[in-house]
Amino acid sequence: MKKTLTSLAMALTLLSPTALFAKNNVVVVATGGTIAGAGASSTNSATYTAAKVPVNVLLDAVPQVQQLANVSGVQALQIASESITDKELIQLARQINELVKKPDVNGIVVTHGTDTMEETAFFLNLVVHTDKPIVLVGSMRPGTALSADGPLNLYNAVALASSDSAKGKGTLVMMNDDIFAARDVTKTINIHTNAFSSPWGALGSVVEGKAYWFRDVSKLHNNSSEFNIENIKGDALPLVQIVYGSDNMLAQSYLALQQAGVKAIIHAGTGNGSVANYLVPTLTKIQQDGIQIVRSSRVPQGFVLRNAEQPDDKYGWVVAHDLNPQKARLLTALALTKTKDAKELQRMFYEY
Ligand code: ASP
């Protein structure tokens, strides 16, 4: 008996982990971007057309992903991500929401252009209720270029989406071996493959198909979010736009947006989301007219401190805390589907 058990144990250790456990099912939802891009020659790493290659070709180029999981693909969009509007964002979230509800789907990979990947990741983080991993991935070089980064990024993304260790960690971005949280990742270099970073650091790394974790996200996301794609009607969000701060600004920029019918303006201010003294009358008037003013910062690290530099309590303004202007736009738009109260909006900025 003892001998039988020993040989059984030996046989089990000789088997690979994938032979011991059934593989998870991962759906790759393709949306375009450079990871689906093609250039004229292998030295065209920056001159190419994005959103060309269909999902089946992307998957066939990295057959190794099938060793990690049972991988299937769907073509949701074929677009360069700078052209994504709320319409595509809502449509994509609905499609992913239906996929994660399927019992035989264990994880999602979204291939995406890197330009607005952080926006899509944050939106999914806020509106898709699931603990299944949703992992966004892209590349900085098209597949036709020398040292294309897409194949390994895709391999790592499938590894992450099929890993039970990624469950409940929030929507993730997988780029250049790093695992980032959707809420704080941002594109910081537009010419190199280490294009993404977070002011608070990566959550972990994927090395040789295994995820290693070093921190967790402390903010609400996915299952714990009060927003839900199932409650969003139509194909547009309340209109929110961003004004970029600098010296020598024009009040007309804000007034033109008011004319255009915005419901909120994200002021991407200097420093602590500062507002020039000559703009204060315009921004307080606009707020009194019922348009939310959210102070964020053009500075990529740190956070905007409430009632510092400007008396937010007095003016009824909101601070974006550490969310960058483009993420503040999305959270504000979602918040406005539920409330018009600046205090409620402020609570959300602290909680997400
Ligand atoms: N413009 C491209 C996009 O975001 C850039 C990229 O994917 O890296 O779709």
mmCIF file of C-alpha atoms and ligand atoms in Angstrom:
data_model
loop_
_atom_site.group_PDB
_atom_site.id
_atom_site.type_symbol
_atom_site.label_atom_id
_atom_site.label_comp_id
_atom_site.label_asym_id
_atom_site.label_seq_id
_atom_site.Cartn_x
_atom_site.Cartn_y
_atom_site.Cartn_z
ATOM 1 C CA MET A 1 0.000 0.000 0.000
ATOM 2 C CA LYS A 2 2.777 2.384 1.024
ATOM 3 C CA LYS A 3 4.634 1.546 -2.211
ATOM 4 C CA THR A 4 1.524 2.252 -4.328
ATOM 5 C CA LEU A 5 1.051 5.657 -2.664
ATOM 6 C CA THR A 6 4.699 6.565 -3.196
ATOM 7 C CA SER A 7 4.605 5.704 -6.906
ATOM 8 C CA LEU A 8 1.331 7.628 -7.267
ATOM 9 C CA ALA A 9 2.923 10.681 -5.654
ATOM 10 C CA MET A 10 5.942 10.354 -7.954
ATOM 11 C CA ALA A 11 3.735 10.092 -11.019
ATOM 12 C CA LEU A 12 1.846 13.220 -9.965
ATOM 13 C CA THR A 13 4.999 15.272 -9.483
ATOM 14 C CA LEU A 14 6.142 14.298 -12.977
ATOM 15 C CA LEU A 15 2.963 15.663 -14.496
ATOM 16 C CA SER A 16 2.866 19.323 -15.517
ATOM 17 C CA PRO A 17 0.457 21.595 -13.571
ATOM 18 C CA THR A 18 -1.729 21.914 -16.674
ATOM 19 C CA ALA A 19 -2.108 18.139 -16.813
ATOM 20 C CA LEU A 20 -3.187 18.088 -13.159
ATOM 21 C CA PHE A 21 -5.754 20.859 -13.315
ATOM 22 C CA ALA A 22 -8.253 21.746 -16.027
ATOM 23 C CA LYS A 23 -7.269 24.918 -17.848
ATOM 24 C CA ASN A 24 -9.322 28.069 -17.370
ATOM 25 C CA ASN A 25 -11.252 29.575 -20.287
ATOM 26 C CA VAL A 26 -10.155 33.037 -21.386
ATOM 27 C CA VAL A 27 -11.879 35.186 -24.004
ATOM 28 C CA VAL A 28 -9.737 37.704 -25.851
ATOM 29 C CA VAL A 29 -11.910 40.692 -26.769
ATOM 30 C CA ALA A 30 -10.090 42.578 -29.525
ATOM 31 C CA THR A 31 -10.637 46.292 -30.083
ATOM 32 C CA GLY A 32 -7.734 47.343 -32.349
ATOM 33 C CA GLY A 33 -4.804 49.609 -31.483
ATOM 34 C CA THR A 34 -1.131 49.108 -32.244
ATOM 35 C CA ILE A 35 -1.191 45.524 -30.993
ATOM 36 C CA ALA A 36 -3.340 44.942 -34.097
ATOM 37 C CA GLY A 37 -1.250 47.332 -36.189
ATOM 38 C CA ALA A 38 0.855 46.741 -39.285
ATOM 39 C CA GLY A 39 3.744 48.740 -40.738
ATOM 40 C CA ALA A 40 5.331 48.757 -44.198
ATOM 41 C CA SER A 41 8.610 47.246 -42.998
ATOM 42 C CA SER A 42 10.190 45.685 -39.923
ATOM 43 C CA THR A 43 12.024 48.922 -39.116
ATOM 44 C CA ASN A 44 8.761 50.870 -38.970
ATOM 45 C CA SER A 45 8.292 50.702 -35.195
ATOM 46 C CA ALA A 46 6.517 54.062 -34.973
ATOM 47 C CA THR A 47 5.105 54.609 -38.485
ATOM 48 C CA TYR A 48 2.306 52.129 -39.127
ATOM 49 C CA THR A 49 -1.462 51.800 -39.282
ATOM 50 C CA ALA A 50 -3.196 50.762 -36.053
ATOM 51 C CA ALA A 51 -6.217 48.412 -35.919
ATOM 52 C CA LYS A 52 -5.575 46.229 -38.974
ATOM 53 C CA VAL A 53 -5.005 42.659 -37.790
ATOM 54 C CA PRO A 54 -8.046 40.567 -36.770
ATOM 55 C CA VAL A 55 -8.223 38.683 -33.470
ATOM 56 C CA ASN A 56 -7.726 35.189 -34.938
ATOM 57 C CA VAL A 57 -4.433 36.303 -36.537
ATOM 58 C CA LEU A 58 -3.327 37.875 -33.235
ATOM 59 C CA LEU A 59 -4.001 34.613 -31.402
ATOM 60 C CA ASP A 60 -2.425 32.412 -34.087
ATOM 61 C CA ALA A 61 0.749 34.493 -33.787
ATOM 62 C CA VAL A 62 1.107 33.449 -30.118
ATOM 63 C CA PRO A 63 0.109 29.754 -30.014
ATOM 64 C CA GLN A 64 1.775 29.480 -26.578
ATOM 65 C CA VAL A 65 -1.290 31.121 -24.988
ATOM 66 C CA GLN A 66 -3.196 27.868 -25.539
ATOM 67 C CA GLN A 67 -0.855 26.185 -23.036
ATOM 68 C CA LEU A 68 -1.971 28.652 -20.383
ATOM 69 C CA ALA A 69 -5.727 28.519 -20.986
ATOM 70 C CA ASN A 70 -8.409 27.600 -23.484
ATOM 71 C CA VAL A 71 -8.330 30.864 -25.400
ATOM 72 C CA SER A 72 -10.994 32.058 -27.807
ATOM 73 C CA GLY A 73 -11.320 35.441 -29.484
ATOM 74 C CA VAL A 74 -14.058 37.922 -30.346
ATOM 75 C CA GLN A 75 -13.657 41.059 -32.445
ATOM 76 C CA ALA A 76 -15.535 43.788 -30.558
ATOM 77 C CA LEU A 77 -14.074 46.798 -32.398
ATOM 78 C CA GLN A 78 -11.279 47.493 -34.872
ATOM 79 C CA ILE A 79 -10.283 51.033 -33.947
ATOM 80 C CA ALA A 80 -7.375 53.223 -32.885
ATOM 81 C CA SER A 81 -8.154 54.014 -29.269
ATOM 82 C CA GLU A 82 -7.929 57.803 -29.647
ATOM 83 C CA SER A 83 -11.150 57.504 -31.685
ATOM 84 C CA ILE A 84 -13.124 55.770 -28.926
ATOM 85 C CA THR A 85 -16.165 57.685 -27.725
ATOM 86 C CA ASP A 86 -18.612 56.972 -24.907
ATOM 87 C CA LYS A 87 -20.643 54.973 -27.428
ATOM 88 C CA GLU A 88 -17.872 52.384 -28.020
ATOM 89 C CA LEU A 89 -17.006 52.388 -24.310
ATOM 90 C CA ILE A 90 -20.574 51.539 -23.294
ATOM 91 C CA GLN A 91 -20.923 48.956 -26.069
ATOM 92 C CA LEU A 92 -17.673 47.251 -25.016
ATOM 93 C CA ALA A 93 -18.636 47.229 -21.328
ATOM 94 C CA ARG A 94 -21.997 45.633 -22.200
ATOM 95 C CA GLN A 95 -20.283 42.947 -24.272
ATOM 96 C CA ILE A 96 -17.793 42.150 -21.501
ATOM 97 C CA ASN A 97 -20.574 42.196 -18.905
ATOM 98 C CA GLU A 98 -22.394 39.460 -20.857
ATOM 99 C CA LEU A 99 -19.190 37.421 -21.214
ATOM 100 C CA VAL A 100 -18.275 37.458 -17.508
ATOM 101 C CA LYS A 101 -21.783 36.260 -16.633
ATOM 102 C CA LYS A 102 -21.117 32.989 -18.496
ATOM 103 C CA PRO A 103 -20.123 30.228 -16.069
ATOM 104 C CA ASP A 104 -17.625 28.791 -18.543
ATOM 105 C CA VAL A 105 -15.701 32.071 -18.913
ATOM 106 C CA ASN A 106 -12.987 32.482 -16.260
ATOM 107 C CA GLY A 107 -11.225 35.602 -17.458
ATOM 108 C CA ILE A 108 -11.162 38.322 -20.114
ATOM 109 C CA VAL A 109 -8.305 39.896 -22.021
ATOM 110 C CA VAL A 110 -9.058 43.109 -23.890
ATOM 111 C CA THR A 111 -6.541 43.975 -26.611
ATOM 112 C CA HIS A 112 -6.613 47.754 -26.917
ATOM 113 C CA GLY A 113 -4.774 50.777 -28.244
ATOM 114 C CA THR A 114 -2.504 52.253 -25.634
ATOM 115 C CA ASP A 115 -3.623 55.882 -26.076
ATOM 116 C CA THR A 116 -6.864 55.566 -24.101
ATOM 117 C CA MET A 117 -6.345 52.147 -22.551
ATOM 118 C CA GLU A 118 -6.357 53.732 -19.112
ATOM 119 C CA GLU A 119 -9.794 55.238 -19.728
ATOM 120 C CA THR A 120 -11.356 51.974 -20.919
ATOM 121 C CA ALA A 121 -9.726 50.040 -18.067
ATOM 122 C CA PHE A 122 -11.052 52.509 -15.470
ATOM 123 C CA PHE A 123 -14.537 52.499 -17.015
ATOM 124 C CA LEU A 124 -14.708 48.682 -16.907
ATOM 125 C CA ASN A 125 -13.330 48.819 -13.348
ATOM 126 C CA LEU A 126 -16.309 50.989 -12.401
ATOM 127 C CA VAL A 127 -19.207 49.383 -14.258
ATOM 128 C CA VAL A 128 -18.665 45.631 -14.746
ATOM 129 C CA HIS A 129 -19.711 43.639 -11.692
ATOM 130 C CA THR A 130 -17.503 40.579 -11.484
ATOM 131 C CA ASP A 131 -14.567 39.137 -9.599
ATOM 132 C CA LYS A 132 -13.274 37.446 -12.744
ATOM 133 C CA PRO A 133 -10.049 38.994 -14.053
ATOM 134 C CA ILE A 134 -10.450 41.613 -16.796
ATOM 135 C CA VAL A 135 -7.027 42.439 -18.216
ATOM 136 C CA LEU A 136 -6.302 45.144 -20.789
ATOM 137 C CA VAL A 137 -3.237 44.794 -22.950
ATOM 138 C CA GLY A 138 -1.688 46.595 -25.891
ATOM 139 C CA SER A 139 1.662 47.152 -27.476
ATOM 140 C CA MET A 140 3.850 50.058 -28.439
ATOM 141 C CA ARG A 141 5.151 48.429 -31.619
ATOM 142 C CA PRO A 142 3.074 46.785 -34.331
ATOM 143 C CA GLY A 143 3.463 43.045 -34.875
ATOM 144 C CA THR A 144 5.413 43.711 -38.084
ATOM 145 C CA ALA A 145 8.229 45.581 -36.270
ATOM 146 C CA LEU A 146 11.574 44.289 -35.019
ATOM 147 C CA SER A 147 11.277 43.357 -31.326
ATOM 148 C CA ALA A 148 7.496 43.707 -31.405
ATOM 149 C CA ASP A 149 6.244 43.827 -27.800
ATOM 150 C CA GLY A 150 2.687 42.629 -28.518
ATOM 151 C CA PRO A 151 3.252 38.848 -28.443
ATOM 152 C CA LEU A 152 4.798 38.688 -24.957
ATOM 153 C CA ASN A 153 2.344 41.290 -23.645
ATOM 154 C CA LEU A 154 -0.514 39.126 -24.940
ATOM 155 C CA TYR A 155 1.011 35.966 -23.464
ATOM 156 C CA ASN A 156 1.375 37.717 -20.080
ATOM 157 C CA ALA A 157 -2.191 39.050 -20.264
ATOM 158 C CA VAL A 158 -3.603 35.571 -20.874
ATOM 159 C CA ALA A 159 -1.470 34.241 -18.011
ATOM 160 C CA LEU A 160 -2.925 36.938 -15.766
ATOM 161 C CA ALA A 161 -6.545 36.563 -16.899
ATOM 162 C CA SER A 162 -6.361 32.796 -16.370
ATOM 163 C CA SER A 163 -4.765 33.090 -12.946
ATOM 164 C CA ASP A 164 -7.042 32.582 -9.953
ATOM 165 C CA SER A 165 -4.690 34.924 -8.058
ATOM 166 C CA ALA A 166 -6.040 37.830 -10.184
ATOM 167 C CA LYS A 167 -9.656 37.271 -9.091
ATOM 168 C CA GLY A 168 -11.162 40.217 -7.235
ATOM 169 C CA LYS A 169 -8.124 42.441 -7.801
ATOM 170 C CA GLY A 170 -10.039 44.885 -10.000
ATOM 171 C CA THR A 171 -9.639 45.570 -13.699
ATOM 172 C CA LEU A 172 -5.969 45.340 -14.620
ATOM 173 C CA VAL A 173 -3.582 46.632 -17.272
ATOM 174 C CA MET A 174 -0.776 44.289 -18.338
ATOM 175 C CA MET A 175 2.073 46.051 -20.135
ATOM 176 C CA ASN A 176 5.801 45.398 -20.366
ATOM 177 C CA ASP A 177 5.653 42.617 -17.715
ATOM 178 C CA ASP A 178 3.990 44.945 -15.164
ATOM 179 C CA ILE A 179 0.513 44.514 -13.659
ATOM 180 C CA PHE A 180 -1.207 47.845 -13.029
ATOM 181 C CA ALA A 181 -4.465 48.848 -11.355
ATOM 182 C CA ALA A 182 -6.929 50.428 -13.790
ATOM 183 C CA ARG A 183 -7.586 53.383 -11.480
ATOM 184 C CA ASP A 184 -4.045 54.714 -11.283
ATOM 185 C CA VAL A 185 -2.233 53.452 -14.370
ATOM 186 C CA THR A 186 -1.389 56.045 -17.003
ATOM 187 C CA LYS A 187 0.568 56.275 -20.224
ATOM 188 C CA THR A 188 3.687 58.269 -19.440
ATOM 189 C CA ILE A 189 6.003 57.665 -22.410
ATOM 190 C CA ASN A 190 4.722 57.580 -25.972
ATOM 191 C CA ILE A 191 7.793 56.226 -27.779
ATOM 192 C CA HIS A 192 9.162 53.381 -25.622
ATOM 193 C CA THR A 193 7.833 49.980 -24.631
ATOM 194 C CA ASN A 194 7.797 50.884 -20.913
ATOM 195 C CA ALA A 195 4.974 53.272 -21.733
ATOM 196 C CA PHE A 196 2.841 52.807 -18.620
ATOM 197 C CA SER A 197 3.343 53.569 -14.976
ATOM 198 C CA SER A 198 1.403 54.424 -11.874
ATOM 199 C CA PRO A 199 2.271 57.109 -9.322
ATOM 200 C CA TRP A 200 1.653 54.480 -6.634
ATOM 201 C CA GLY A 201 3.599 51.705 -8.379
ATOM 202 C CA ALA A 202 2.676 48.484 -10.142
ATOM 203 C CA LEU A 203 0.608 45.841 -8.352
ATOM 204 C CA GLY A 204 2.967 43.111 -9.474
ATOM 205 C CA SER A 205 4.670 41.465 -12.404
ATOM 206 C CA VAL A 206 4.182 38.482 -14.686
ATOM 207 C CA VAL A 207 7.320 36.442 -15.259
ATOM 208 C CA GLU A 208 7.352 33.313 -17.423
ATOM 209 C CA GLY A 209 3.571 33.037 -17.300
ATOM 210 C CA LYS A 210 3.194 33.423 -13.526
ATOM 211 C CA ALA A 211 1.807 36.431 -11.676
ATOM 212 C CA TYR A 212 3.712 37.812 -8.680
ATOM 213 C CA TRP A 213 1.819 40.329 -6.497
ATOM 214 C CA PHE A 214 3.226 43.067 -4.287
ATOM 215 C CA ARG A 215 0.264 45.295 -3.355
ATOM 216 C CA ASP A 216 -3.525 45.539 -3.513
ATOM 217 C CA VAL A 217 -5.906 48.304 -4.578
ATOM 218 C CA SER A 218 -7.587 49.958 -1.602
ATOM 219 C CA LYS A 219 -10.358 51.668 -3.613
ATOM 220 C CA LEU A 220 -13.775 50.358 -4.669
ATOM 221 C CA HIS A 221 -14.025 48.507 -7.980
ATOM 222 C CA ASN A 222 -16.080 46.015 -10.015
ATOM 223 C CA ASN A 223 -18.248 44.031 -7.546
ATOM 224 C CA SER A 224 -18.033 46.754 -4.883
ATOM 225 C CA SER A 225 -18.821 49.616 -7.297
ATOM 226 C CA GLU A 226 -22.131 51.488 -7.031
ATOM 227 C CA PHE A 227 -22.111 51.938 -10.815
ATOM 228 C CA ASN A 228 -23.315 49.189 -13.091
ATOM 229 C CA ILE A 229 -23.349 49.012 -16.874
ATOM 230 C CA GLU A 230 -26.758 47.323 -16.614
ATOM 231 C CA ASN A 231 -28.206 50.591 -15.277
ATOM 232 C CA ILE A 232 -26.762 52.797 -18.013
ATOM 233 C CA LYS A 233 -29.359 53.605 -20.642
ATOM 234 C CA GLY A 234 -28.616 54.581 -24.229
ATOM 235 C CA ASP A 235 -25.190 55.027 -25.722
ATOM 236 C CA ALA A 236 -23.946 58.292 -24.236
ATOM 237 C CA LEU A 237 -22.826 59.464 -20.800
ATOM 238 C CA PRO A 238 -23.545 62.936 -19.379
ATOM 239 C CA LEU A 239 -21.242 65.309 -21.265
ATOM 240 C CA VAL A 240 -18.059 66.112 -19.345
ATOM 241 C CA GLN A 241 -15.027 67.810 -20.871
ATOM 242 C CA ILE A 242 -11.538 68.787 -19.745
ATOM 243 C CA VAL A 243 -9.814 72.184 -19.851
ATOM 244 C CA TYR A 244 -6.029 71.993 -19.608
ATOM 245 C CA GLY A 245 -4.388 74.498 -17.263
ATOM 246 C CA SER A 246 -1.444 76.759 -18.026
ATOM 247 C CA ASP A 247 -0.469 80.353 -17.569
ATOM 248 C CA ASN A 248 -2.333 82.919 -19.687
ATOM 249 C CA MET A 249 -5.679 81.128 -19.954
ATOM 250 C CA LEU A 250 -8.963 82.260 -21.482
ATOM 251 C CA ALA A 251 -12.314 82.243 -19.658
ATOM 252 C CA GLN A 252 -13.865 81.653 -23.085
ATOM 253 C CA SER A 253 -12.660 78.019 -23.056
ATOM 254 C CA TYR A 254 -15.008 77.292 -20.137
ATOM 255 C CA LEU A 255 -17.832 79.433 -21.493
ATOM 256 C CA ALA A 256 -17.676 77.658 -24.870
ATOM 257 C CA LEU A 257 -18.093 74.316 -23.094
ATOM 258 C CA GLN A 258 -21.030 75.711 -21.143
ATOM 259 C CA GLN A 259 -22.555 76.765 -24.457
ATOM 260 C CA ALA A 260 -21.962 73.243 -25.801
ATOM 261 C CA GLY A 261 -24.082 71.846 -22.972
ATOM 262 C CA VAL A 262 -21.535 70.193 -20.686
ATOM 263 C CA LYS A 263 -22.758 68.951 -17.310
ATOM 264 C CA ALA A 264 -19.320 69.201 -15.723
ATOM 265 C CA ILE A 265 -15.875 70.594 -16.498
ATOM 266 C CA ILE A 266 -12.668 68.949 -15.357
ATOM 267 C CA HIS A 267 -10.165 71.707 -14.705
ATOM 268 C CA ALA A 268 -6.740 70.076 -15.262
ATOM 269 C CA GLY A 269 -5.081 72.801 -13.260
ATOM 270 C CA THR A 270 -1.475 73.573 -12.491
ATOM 271 C CA GLY A 271 0.021 72.249 -9.222
ATOM 272 C CA ASN A 272 -2.733 71.517 -6.704
ATOM 273 C CA GLY A 273 -5.385 71.899 -9.409
ATOM 274 C CA SER A 274 -4.971 75.639 -8.986
ATOM 275 C CA VAL A 275 -7.338 78.110 -10.655
ATOM 276 C CA ALA A 276 -5.941 81.461 -11.841
ATOM 277 C CA ASN A 277 -7.411 84.420 -9.944
ATOM 278 C CA TYR A 278 -8.819 85.885 -13.176
ATOM 279 C CA LEU A 279 -10.716 82.611 -13.875
ATOM 280 C CA VAL A 280 -12.345 82.276 -10.452
ATOM 281 C CA PRO A 281 -15.378 84.487 -11.272
ATOM 282 C CA THR A 282 -16.113 82.433 -14.422
ATOM 283 C CA LEU A 283 -15.791 79.084 -12.671
ATOM 284 C CA THR A 284 -17.900 80.097 -9.671
ATOM 285 C CA LYS A 285 -20.598 81.480 -11.995
ATOM 286 C CA ILE A 286 -20.607 78.304 -14.105
ATOM 287 C CA GLN A 287 -20.965 76.225 -10.921
ATOM 288 C CA GLN A 288 -23.925 78.382 -9.849
ATOM 289 C CA ASP A 289 -25.470 77.715 -13.253
ATOM 290 C CA GLY A 290 -25.495 73.990 -12.344
ATOM 291 C CA ILE A 291 -22.283 72.764 -13.983
ATOM 292 C CA GLN A 292 -19.972 70.772 -11.707
ATOM 293 C CA ILE A 293 -16.398 72.057 -11.494
ATOM 294 C CA VAL A 294 -13.857 69.340 -10.697
ATOM 295 C CA ARG A 295 -10.337 70.428 -9.905
ATOM 296 C CA SER A 296 -7.738 67.897 -11.039
ATOM 297 C CA SER A 297 -4.095 68.473 -11.838
ATOM 298 C CA ARG A 298 -1.863 68.425 -14.881
ATOM 299 C CA VAL A 299 0.910 67.189 -12.553
ATOM 300 C CA PRO A 300 1.196 63.416 -13.056
ATOM 301 C CA GLN A 301 1.913 62.484 -9.429
ATOM 302 C CA GLY A 302 0.416 63.292 -6.046
ATOM 303 C CA PHE A 303 -3.164 64.390 -5.401
ATOM 304 C CA VAL A 304 -5.281 67.525 -5.249
ATOM 305 C CA LEU A 305 -5.916 68.557 -1.679
ATOM 306 C CA ARG A 306 -9.407 69.897 -0.991
ATOM 307 C CA ASN A 307 -9.677 73.529 0.200
ATOM 308 C CA ALA A 308 -5.959 74.077 -0.404
ATOM 309 C CA GLU A 309 -5.184 76.852 -2.941
ATOM 310 C CA GLN A 310 -8.951 77.313 -3.446
ATOM 311 C CA PRO A 311 -11.899 77.310 -0.977
ATOM 312 C CA ASP A 312 -13.777 74.367 -2.534
ATOM 313 C CA ASP A 313 -16.359 74.255 0.286
ATOM 314 C CA LYS A 314 -17.245 77.904 -0.357
ATOM 315 C CA TYR A 315 -17.440 77.564 -4.152
ATOM 316 C CA GLY A 316 -19.115 74.128 -4.253
ATOM 317 C CA TRP A 317 -16.273 72.702 -6.295
ATOM 318 C CA VAL A 318 -15.023 69.123 -6.210
ATOM 319 C CA VAL A 319 -11.449 67.828 -6.165
ATOM 320 C CA ALA A 320 -10.439 64.797 -8.246
ATOM 321 C CA HIS A 321 -8.068 63.621 -5.488
ATOM 322 C CA ASP A 322 -5.422 61.455 -7.239
ATOM 323 C CA LEU A 323 -7.424 60.652 -10.379
ATOM 324 C CA ASN A 324 -5.909 62.196 -13.482
ATOM 325 C CA PRO A 325 -8.112 64.480 -15.631
ATOM 326 C CA GLN A 326 -9.121 61.760 -18.119
ATOM 327 C CA LYS A 327 -10.195 59.407 -15.327
ATOM 328 C CA ALA A 328 -11.895 62.262 -13.489
ATOM 329 C CA ARG A 329 -13.942 62.814 -16.655
ATOM 330 C CA LEU A 330 -15.271 59.256 -16.583
ATOM 331 C CA LEU A 331 -15.994 59.118 -12.854
ATOM 332 C CA THR A 332 -17.784 62.478 -13.054
ATOM 333 C CA ALA A 333 -19.871 61.336 -16.033
ATOM 334 C CA LEU A 334 -20.902 58.151 -14.205
ATOM 335 C CA ALA A 335 -21.567 60.067 -10.993
ATOM 336 C CA LEU A 336 -23.878 62.429 -12.882
ATOM 337 C CA THR A 337 -26.035 59.450 -13.909
ATOM 338 C CA LYS A 338 -26.871 59.180 -10.181
ATOM 339 C CA THR A 339 -26.549 62.583 -8.523
ATOM 340 C CA LYS A 340 -26.221 66.325 -9.062
ATOM 341 C CA ASP A 341 -24.889 66.861 -5.542
ATOM 342 C CA ALA A 342 -21.261 68.080 -5.406
ATOM 343 C CA LYS A 343 -20.811 66.539 -1.920
ATOM 344 C CA GLU A 344 -21.835 63.120 -3.252
ATOM 345 C CA LEU A 345 -19.494 63.578 -6.174
ATOM 346 C CA GLN A 346 -16.688 64.406 -3.750
ATOM 347 C CA ARG A 347 -17.405 61.232 -1.742
ATOM 348 C CA MET A 348 -17.094 59.191 -4.927
ATOM 349 C CA PHE A 349 -13.753 60.752 -5.764
ATOM 350 C CA TYR A 350 -12.412 59.644 -2.386
ATOM 351 C CA GLU A 351 -13.877 56.126 -2.666
ATOM 352 C CA TYR A 352 -12.889 55.179 -6.232
HETATM 353 N N1 ASP B 1 -2.827 55.299 -31.426
HETATM 354 C C1 ASP B 1 -2.704 53.927 -30.997
HETATM 355 C C2 ASP B 1 -3.967 53.544 -30.223
HETATM 356 O O1 ASP B 1 -4.129 53.929 -29.101
HETATM 357 C C3 ASP B 1 -1.502 53.766 -30.175
HETATM 358 C C4 ASP B 1 -1.254 52.416 -29.565
HETATM 359 O O2 ASP B 1 -2.057 51.514 -29.573
HETATM 360 O O3 ASP B 1 -0.153 52.281 -28.986
HETATM 361 O O4 ASP B 1 -4.799 52.889 -30.748
#
